[in-house]
Structures are given as C-alpha cells and as structure tokens.
PDB file of C-alpha atoms in Angstrom:
ATOM      1  CA  GLN D   5      11.184  87.921 140.849  1.00  0.00           C
ATOM      2  CA  PHE D   6      12.194  90.362 143.586  1.00  0.00           C
ATOM      3  CA  MET D   7      14.695  88.219 145.504  1.00  0.00           C
ATOM      4  CA  GLN D   8      17.713  90.290 144.424  1.00  0.00           C
ATOM      5  CA  GLN D   9      16.281  93.645 145.507  1.00  0.00           C
ATOM      6  CA  PRO D  10      13.399  93.127 147.933  1.00  0.00           C
ATOM      7  CA  ARG D  11      11.590  96.174 149.209  1.00  0.00           C
ATOM      8  CA  GLU D  12       9.345  96.875 152.161  1.00  0.00           C
ATOM      9  CA  GLU D  13       6.137  96.098 150.239  1.00  0.00           C
ATOM     10  CA  HIS D  14       7.536  92.651 149.362  1.00  0.00           C
ATOM     11  CA  TRP D  15       8.321  92.032 153.031  1.00  0.00           C
ATOM     12  CA  ASN D  16       4.783  93.082 153.994  1.00  0.00           C
ATOM     13  CA  ALA D  17       3.318  90.694 151.397  1.00  0.00           C
ATOM     14  CA  ALA D  18       5.462  87.833 152.725  1.00  0.00           C
ATOM     15  CA  ILE D  19       4.386  88.562 156.314  1.00  0.00           C
ATOM     16  CA  ARG D  20       0.732  88.593 155.224  1.00  0.00           C
ATOM     17  CA  ILE D  21       1.143  85.126 153.675  1.00  0.00           C
ATOM     18  CA  VAL D  22       2.820  83.826 156.854  1.00  0.00           C
ATOM     19  CA  ARG D  23      -0.048  85.225 158.971  1.00  0.00           C
ATOM     20  CA  TYR D  24      -2.589  83.493 156.731  1.00  0.00           C
ATOM     21  CA  LEU D  25      -0.749  80.161 156.960  1.00  0.00           C
ATOM     22  CA  LYS D  26      -0.374  80.488 160.731  1.00  0.00           C
ATOM     23  CA  GLY D  27      -4.068  81.243 161.096  1.00  0.00           C
ATOM     24  CA  SER D  28      -5.191  78.142 159.178  1.00  0.00           C
ATOM     25  CA  PRO D  29      -2.974  75.202 160.251  1.00  0.00           C
ATOM     26  CA  GLY D  30      -5.648  72.565 159.613  1.00  0.00           C
ATOM     27  CA  GLN D  31      -6.515  73.709 156.120  1.00  0.00           C
ATOM     28  CA  GLY D  32      -6.068  71.037 153.486  1.00  0.00           C
ATOM     29  CA  ILE D  33      -7.516  69.234 150.492  1.00  0.00           C
ATOM     30  CA  LEU D  34      -9.875  66.340 151.073  1.00  0.00           C
ATOM     31  CA  LEU D  35      -9.579  63.757 148.285  1.00  0.00           C
ATOM     32  CA  LYS D  36     -12.971  62.074 148.180  1.00  0.00           C
ATOM     33  CA  SER D  37     -13.159  58.325 147.632  1.00  0.00           C
ATOM     34  CA  THR D  38     -16.463  58.707 145.778  1.00  0.00           C
ATOM     35  CA  SER D  39     -14.928  60.732 142.927  1.00  0.00           C
ATOM     36  CA  ASP D  40     -15.010  59.402 139.399  1.00  0.00           C
ATOM     37  CA  PHE D  41     -12.017  59.513 137.045  1.00  0.00           C
ATOM     38  CA  GLN D  42     -13.284  62.340 134.852  1.00  0.00           C
ATOM     39  CA  LEU D  43     -10.736  65.138 134.305  1.00  0.00           C
ATOM     40  CA  HIS D  44     -11.916  68.758 134.463  1.00  0.00           C
ATOM     41  CA  GLY D  45      -9.684  71.765 133.816  1.00  0.00           C
ATOM     42  CA  TRP D  46     -10.399  75.338 134.917  1.00  0.00           C
ATOM     43  CA  CYS D  47      -8.244  78.066 133.392  1.00  0.00           C
ATOM     44  CA  ASP D  48      -8.022  81.816 133.714  1.00  0.00           C
ATOM     45  CA  SER D  49      -5.634  84.683 133.114  1.00  0.00           C
ATOM     46  CA  ASP D  50      -5.248  88.286 134.149  1.00  0.00           C
ATOM     47  CA  TRP D  51      -4.431  90.296 131.080  1.00  0.00           C
ATOM     48  CA  ALA D  52      -1.267  92.444 131.435  1.00  0.00           C
ATOM     49  CA  GLY D  53      -1.392  91.950 135.196  1.00  0.00           C
ATOM     50  CA  CYS D  54       2.302  92.530 135.864  1.00  0.00           C
ATOM     51  CA  PRO D  55       2.877  96.295 136.209  1.00  0.00           C
ATOM     52  CA  LEU D  56       6.571  95.957 135.319  1.00  0.00           C
ATOM     53  CA  THR D  57       6.528  93.687 132.247  1.00  0.00           C
ATOM     54  CA  ARG D  58       2.810  93.865 131.268  1.00  0.00           C
ATOM     55  CA  ARG D  59       2.824  90.086 130.885  1.00  0.00           C
ATOM     56  CA  SER D  60      -0.293  88.160 131.793  1.00  0.00           C
ATOM     57  CA  THR D  61      -0.525  85.466 134.439  1.00  0.00           C
ATOM     58  CA  THR D  62      -1.988  82.043 133.713  1.00  0.00           C
ATOM     59  CA  GLY D  63      -3.717  80.127 136.475  1.00  0.00           C
ATOM     60  CA  TRP D  64      -5.326  76.698 136.247  1.00  0.00           C
ATOM     61  CA  PHE D  65      -6.783  73.882 138.314  1.00  0.00           C
ATOM     62  CA  VAL D  66      -7.304  70.284 137.250  1.00  0.00           C
ATOM     63  CA  PHE D  67      -9.849  68.127 139.057  1.00  0.00           C
ATOM     64  CA  LEU D  68     -10.084  64.354 139.056  1.00  0.00           C
ATOM     65  CA  GLY D  69     -13.775  63.930 139.716  1.00  0.00           C
ATOM     66  CA  HIS D  70     -14.479  66.424 142.522  1.00  0.00           C
ATOM     67  CA  SER D  71     -10.946  66.588 143.922  1.00  0.00           C
ATOM     68  CA  PRO D  72      -8.254  69.074 142.832  1.00  0.00           C
ATOM     69  CA  ILE D  73      -5.083  67.188 141.882  1.00  0.00           C
ATOM     70  CA  SER D  74      -3.020  69.770 139.996  1.00  0.00           C
ATOM     71  CA  TRP D  75      -2.773  73.573 139.915  1.00  0.00           C
ATOM     72  CA  LYS D  76      -0.343  76.259 138.891  1.00  0.00           C
ATOM     73  CA  THR D  77       0.103  79.995 138.481  1.00  0.00           C
ATOM     74  CA  LYS D  78       2.757  81.312 136.132  1.00  0.00           C
ATOM     75  CA  LYS D  79       3.557  84.414 134.124  1.00  0.00           C
ATOM     76  CA  GLN D  80       3.137  83.936 130.404  1.00  0.00           C
ATOM     77  CA  HIS D  81       6.325  84.013 128.317  1.00  0.00           C
ATOM     78  CA  THR D  82       5.222  86.810 125.998  1.00  0.00           C
ATOM     79  CA  VAL D  83       3.097  89.953 126.231  1.00  0.00           C
ATOM     80  CA  SER D  84      -0.429  89.356 124.942  1.00  0.00           C
ATOM     81  CA  ASP D  85      -2.059  91.905 122.647  1.00  0.00           C
ATOM     82  CA  SER D  86      -5.545  91.235 124.000  1.00  0.00           C
ATOM     83  CA  SER D  87      -7.349  89.570 126.865  1.00  0.00           C
ATOM     84  CA  ALA D  88      -8.616  86.958 124.371  1.00  0.00           C
ATOM     85  CA  GLU D  89      -5.027  86.028 123.516  1.00  0.00           C
ATOM     86  CA  ALA D  90      -4.067  85.785 127.197  1.00  0.00           C
ATOM     87  CA  GLU D  91      -7.072  83.535 127.908  1.00  0.00           C
ATOM     88  CA  TYR D  92      -6.303  81.416 124.825  1.00  0.00           C
ATOM     89  CA  ARG D  93      -2.729  80.873 126.024  1.00  0.00           C
ATOM     90  CA  SER D  94      -4.155  79.875 129.383  1.00  0.00           C
ATOM     91  CA  MET D  95      -6.405  77.337 127.647  1.00  0.00           C
ATOM     92  CA  ALA D  96      -3.441  75.904 125.736  1.00  0.00           C
ATOM     93  CA  THR D  97      -1.356  75.508 128.909  1.00  0.00           C
ATOM     94  CA  THR D  98      -4.230  73.797 130.720  1.00  0.00           C
ATOM     95  CA  CYS D  99      -4.796  71.525 127.724  1.00  0.00           C
ATOM     96  CA  CYS D 100      -1.155  70.359 127.962  1.00  0.00           C
ATOM     97  CA  GLU D 101      -1.620  69.520 131.646  1.00  0.00           C
ATOM     98  CA  LEU D 102      -4.866  67.655 130.977  1.00  0.00           C
ATOM     99  CA  LYS D 103      -3.212  65.563 128.263  1.00  0.00           C
ATOM    100  CA  TRP D 104      -0.278  64.728 130.536  1.00  0.00           C
ATOM    101  CA  LEU D 105      -2.564  63.695 133.408  1.00  0.00           C
ATOM    102  CA  ARG D 106      -4.626  61.567 131.036  1.00  0.00           C
ATOM    103  CA  SER D 107      -1.499  59.719 129.887  1.00  0.00           C
ATOM    104  CA  LEU D 108      -0.470  59.273 133.541  1.00  0.00           C
ATOM    105  CA  LEU D 109      -3.853  57.710 134.314  1.00  0.00           C
ATOM    106  CA  VAL D 110      -3.402  55.332 131.368  1.00  0.00           C
ATOM    107  CA  ASP D 111       0.056  54.374 132.672  1.00  0.00           C
ATOM    108  CA  LEU D 112      -1.576  53.584 136.028  1.00  0.00           C
ATOM    109  CA  GLY D 113      -4.059  51.301 134.275  1.00  0.00           C
ATOM    110  CA  ILE D 114      -7.043  53.658 134.373  1.00  0.00           C
ATOM    111  CA  SER D 115      -8.680  54.052 130.978  1.00  0.00           C
ATOM    112  CA  HIS D 116     -10.005  57.512 130.243  1.00  0.00           C
ATOM    113  CA  LYS D 117     -12.135  57.422 127.106  1.00  0.00           C
ATOM    114  CA  GLU D 118     -14.373  60.435 127.703  1.00  0.00           C
ATOM    115  CA  SER D 119     -13.502  63.958 126.605  1.00  0.00           C
ATOM    116  CA  MET D 120     -11.750  66.088 129.183  1.00  0.00           C
ATOM    117  CA  HIS D 121     -13.697  69.218 130.117  1.00  0.00           C
ATOM    118  CA  LEU D 122     -11.996  72.602 129.929  1.00  0.00           C
ATOM    119  CA  HIS D 123     -13.840  75.496 131.609  1.00  0.00           C
ATOM    120  CA  CYS D 124     -13.010  79.041 130.504  1.00  0.00           C
ATOM    121  CA  ASP D 125     -14.700  82.388 131.217  1.00  0.00           C
ATOM    122  CA  SER D 126     -13.667  84.054 127.953  1.00  0.00           C
ATOM    123  CA  GLN D 127     -16.113  83.624 125.094  1.00  0.00           C
ATOM    124  CA  ALA D 128     -13.623  85.208 122.679  1.00  0.00           C
ATOM    125  CA  ALA D 129     -10.965  82.600 123.524  1.00  0.00           C
ATOM    126  CA  LEU D 130     -13.528  79.814 123.103  1.00  0.00           C
ATOM    127  CA  HIS D 131     -14.480  81.185 119.667  1.00  0.00           C
ATOM    128  CA  ILE D 132     -10.817  81.289 118.653  1.00  0.00           C
ATOM    129  CA  ALA D 133     -10.390  77.681 119.734  1.00  0.00           C
ATOM    130  CA  LYS D 134     -13.508  76.451 117.928  1.00  0.00           C
ATOM    131  CA  ASN D 135     -13.514  78.608 114.791  1.00  0.00           C
ATOM    132  CA  PRO D 136     -10.438  78.619 112.499  1.00  0.00           C
ATOM    133  CA  VAL D 137     -11.924  81.466 110.425  1.00  0.00           C
ATOM    134  CA  PHE D 138     -11.919  83.932 113.345  1.00  0.00           C
ATOM    135  CA  HIS D 139      -8.995  85.747 111.666  1.00  0.00           C
ATOM    136  CA  GLU D 140      -8.838  89.196 113.240  1.00  0.00           C
ATOM    137  CA  ARG D 141      -8.318  87.974 116.789  1.00  0.00           C
ATOM    138  CA  ARG D 142      -5.987  85.078 116.046  1.00  0.00           C
ATOM    139  CA  LYS D 143      -3.489  86.212 113.444  1.00  0.00           C
ATOM    140  CA  HIS D 144      -0.967  87.375 116.067  1.00  0.00           C
ATOM    141  CA  ILE D 145      -1.181  84.285 118.308  1.00  0.00           C
ATOM    142  CA  GLU D 146       1.779  81.956 118.116  1.00  0.00           C
ATOM    143  CA  VAL D 147       1.329  78.723 116.204  1.00  0.00           C
ATOM    144  CA  ASP D 148       2.169  76.481 119.168  1.00  0.00           C
ATOM    145  CA  CYS D 149      -1.051  77.569 120.907  1.00  0.00           C
ATOM    146  CA  HIS D 150      -3.243  76.373 118.042  1.00  0.00           C
ATOM    147  CA  PHE D 151      -2.841  72.687 118.850  1.00  0.00           C
ATOM    148  CA  ILE D 152      -5.821  73.094 121.182  1.00  0.00           C
ATOM    149  CA  ARG D 153      -8.065  73.315 118.107  1.00  0.00           C
ATOM    150  CA  ASN D 154      -6.793  69.895 116.967  1.00  0.00           C
ATOM    151  CA  GLU D 155      -7.570  68.447 120.397  1.00  0.00           C
ATOM    152  CA  ILE D 156     -11.114  69.820 120.168  1.00  0.00           C
ATOM    153  CA  LEU D 157     -11.578  68.345 116.672  1.00  0.00           C
ATOM    154  CA  GLN D 158     -10.298  64.967 117.855  1.00  0.00           C
ATOM    155  CA  GLY D 159     -12.722  65.040 120.779  1.00  0.00           C
ATOM    156  CA  THR D 160      -9.970  64.928 123.410  1.00  0.00           C
ATOM    157  CA  ILE D 161     -10.949  68.302 124.879  1.00  0.00           C
ATOM    158  CA  GLN D 162     -14.462  69.634 125.325  1.00  0.00           C
ATOM    159  CA  PRO D 163     -14.308  73.374 126.071  1.00  0.00           C
ATOM    160  CA  SER D 164     -17.190  75.103 127.777  1.00  0.00           C
ATOM    161  CA  TYR D 165     -18.023  78.598 128.950  1.00  0.00           C
ATOM    162  CA  VAL D 166     -18.354  79.316 132.649  1.00  0.00           C
ATOM    163  CA  PRO D 167     -19.458  82.730 134.007  1.00  0.00           C
ATOM    164  CA  THR D 168     -16.709  84.767 135.642  1.00  0.00           C
ATOM    165  CA  GLN D 169     -18.429  84.590 139.045  1.00  0.00           C
ATOM    166  CA  GLU D 170     -18.150  80.771 138.938  1.00  0.00           C
ATOM    167  CA  GLN D 171     -14.581  80.594 137.593  1.00  0.00           C
ATOM    168  CA  LEU D 172     -12.569  78.593 140.140  1.00  0.00           C
ATOM    169  CA  ALA D 173      -9.197  79.589 138.675  1.00  0.00           C
ATOM    170  CA  ASP D 174      -9.861  83.247 139.574  1.00  0.00           C
ATOM    171  CA  ILE D 175      -8.407  82.492 143.003  1.00  0.00           C
ATOM    172  CA  LEU D 176      -4.992  82.023 141.354  1.00  0.00           C
ATOM    173  CA  THR D 177      -4.977  85.112 139.135  1.00  0.00           C
ATOM    174  CA  LYS D 178      -6.885  87.834 140.961  1.00  0.00           C
ATOM    175  CA  ALA D 179      -6.932  89.394 144.406  1.00  0.00           C
ATOM    176  CA  LEU D 180     -10.330  88.325 145.724  1.00  0.00           C
ATOM    177  CA  ARG D 181     -11.779  89.375 149.049  1.00  0.00           C
ATOM    178  CA  HIS D 182     -15.475  88.546 149.033  1.00  0.00           C
ATOM    179  CA  GLN D 183     -15.319  85.387 146.896  1.00  0.00           C
ATOM    180  CA  PHE D 184     -12.209  83.877 148.506  1.00  0.00           C
ATOM    181  CA  GLN D 185     -13.895  81.617 151.084  1.00  0.00           C
ATOM    182  CA  THR D 186     -16.606  80.564 148.624  1.00  0.00           C
ATOM    183  CA  LEU D 187     -14.008  79.508 146.056  1.00  0.00           C
ATOM    184  CA  LEU D 188     -12.019  77.628 148.711  1.00  0.00           C
ATOM    185  CA  ASN D 189     -15.142  75.638 149.565  1.00  0.00           C
ATOM    186  CA  LYS D 190     -15.808  74.874 145.891  1.00  0.00           C
ATOM    187  CA  LEU D 191     -12.218  73.693 145.493  1.00  0.00           C
ATOM    188  CA  GLY D 192     -12.695  71.172 148.291  1.00  0.00           C
ATOM    189  CA  ILE D 193     -10.324  72.966 150.647  1.00  0.00           C
ATOM    190  CA  CYS D 194     -11.467  72.645 154.235  1.00  0.00           C
ATOM    191  CA  ASN D 195     -10.304  72.404 157.839  1.00  0.00           C
ATOM    192  CA  LEU D 196      -9.191  68.765 158.125  1.00  0.00           C
ATOM    193  CA  HIS D 197      -9.314  68.907 161.940  1.00  0.00           C
ATOM    194  CA  ALA D 198     -12.952  70.009 162.080  1.00  0.00           C
ATOM    195  CA  PRO D 199     -15.586  67.346 162.735  1.00  0.00           C
ATOM    196  CA  PRO D 200     -17.417  66.168 159.567  1.00  0.00           C
TER     197      PRO D 200
END
C-alpha cells in the first residue's frame, strides 16, 4: 500500500517486524499427528480500521483438527456501514475458504461429512446469517455475501458465537500486547527447537 511513497513510520514498522523475526528464529507451527479431520474457521474484522480509506480488514484462520492450515488478512473491497456488516463479510470470506478446503480434502480422498464450524465474535453478524427477516441491518449488504445463509440451511456451515477474549483471529486484525503470547499458544505456534 505504501511502497510508492514510504515514510519514516513505515520504515520503523518494517524494522520492528524484522526485529521480531530475528528474535524468534525457532518459532513455527507444529502439525499434530493426533488431529482429526474436522474443519474449524475463526473469523474477525476491525471495522473501518484503515485511517485512509475507512475500509475494514478481514482476518481468518482455518484449523484442521487442532492445527492451523490456512490464514489470511486482507482489506475488504468496500466500506462497511456497520461493524455487523464488516463481521458478516468476514464470515462470508471464511465460509468460501472452508468450502474450498473441504473440496480439497475430498479430492485427496478424505470424506468430510460433518458440518464445518465457523466461530465469530459478533452476535449481530450471526443473527444476520441465521435470520432472513433481520431487515434493518442487512438491507445494505451485497447479495454475494448472503450465500452463507444457504450454507447454514444446508448444514454445511455451523456458526457459533465465541467471546471476543477467546477470538483467535484477533491476532490478525488488532494490535494486541497482553494477549499476543496467549493467542500464539492457542494457535499451536511454538519454539520448534525447544525440548518437548
């Protein structure tokens, strides 16, 4: 975003990232052999987080059993009118990733008959997804996001509420200081060179 005209604060942010990476060379993801093949998605957004464009950022993790296998952070394409809309868009993006990973598992010969779990910390977004009569909060949301409701009705996706303090995707959308190490541990990220 700032490659054409970088400023000193961008340089300082880049140096901070390099210091973090240099200070944790053994950090990695341990894929556990005891994991099952159940897919779990965790999604979050920061509403109007970009100070320049006021667009929200979507962040999500997908776990296969207890191991993270897919994650992404990306600015949403449009400006959201509410935090519920931003969270709902985040749910829709995560739902697309879950469906793609499920089809990949089927291609690899692994049947996946159970519903995929989608964890969200916005009760308003969950109500929009489950209740088609929730008119006031959904009339401005683009039609392409509403396919998540069909996935819920078909039983492909099972959305559930998770408290904000336990939301794993917060690490991708918010600047966390106190929760950072706790969330890393919950994500299965550890020092691979440390003794077990």
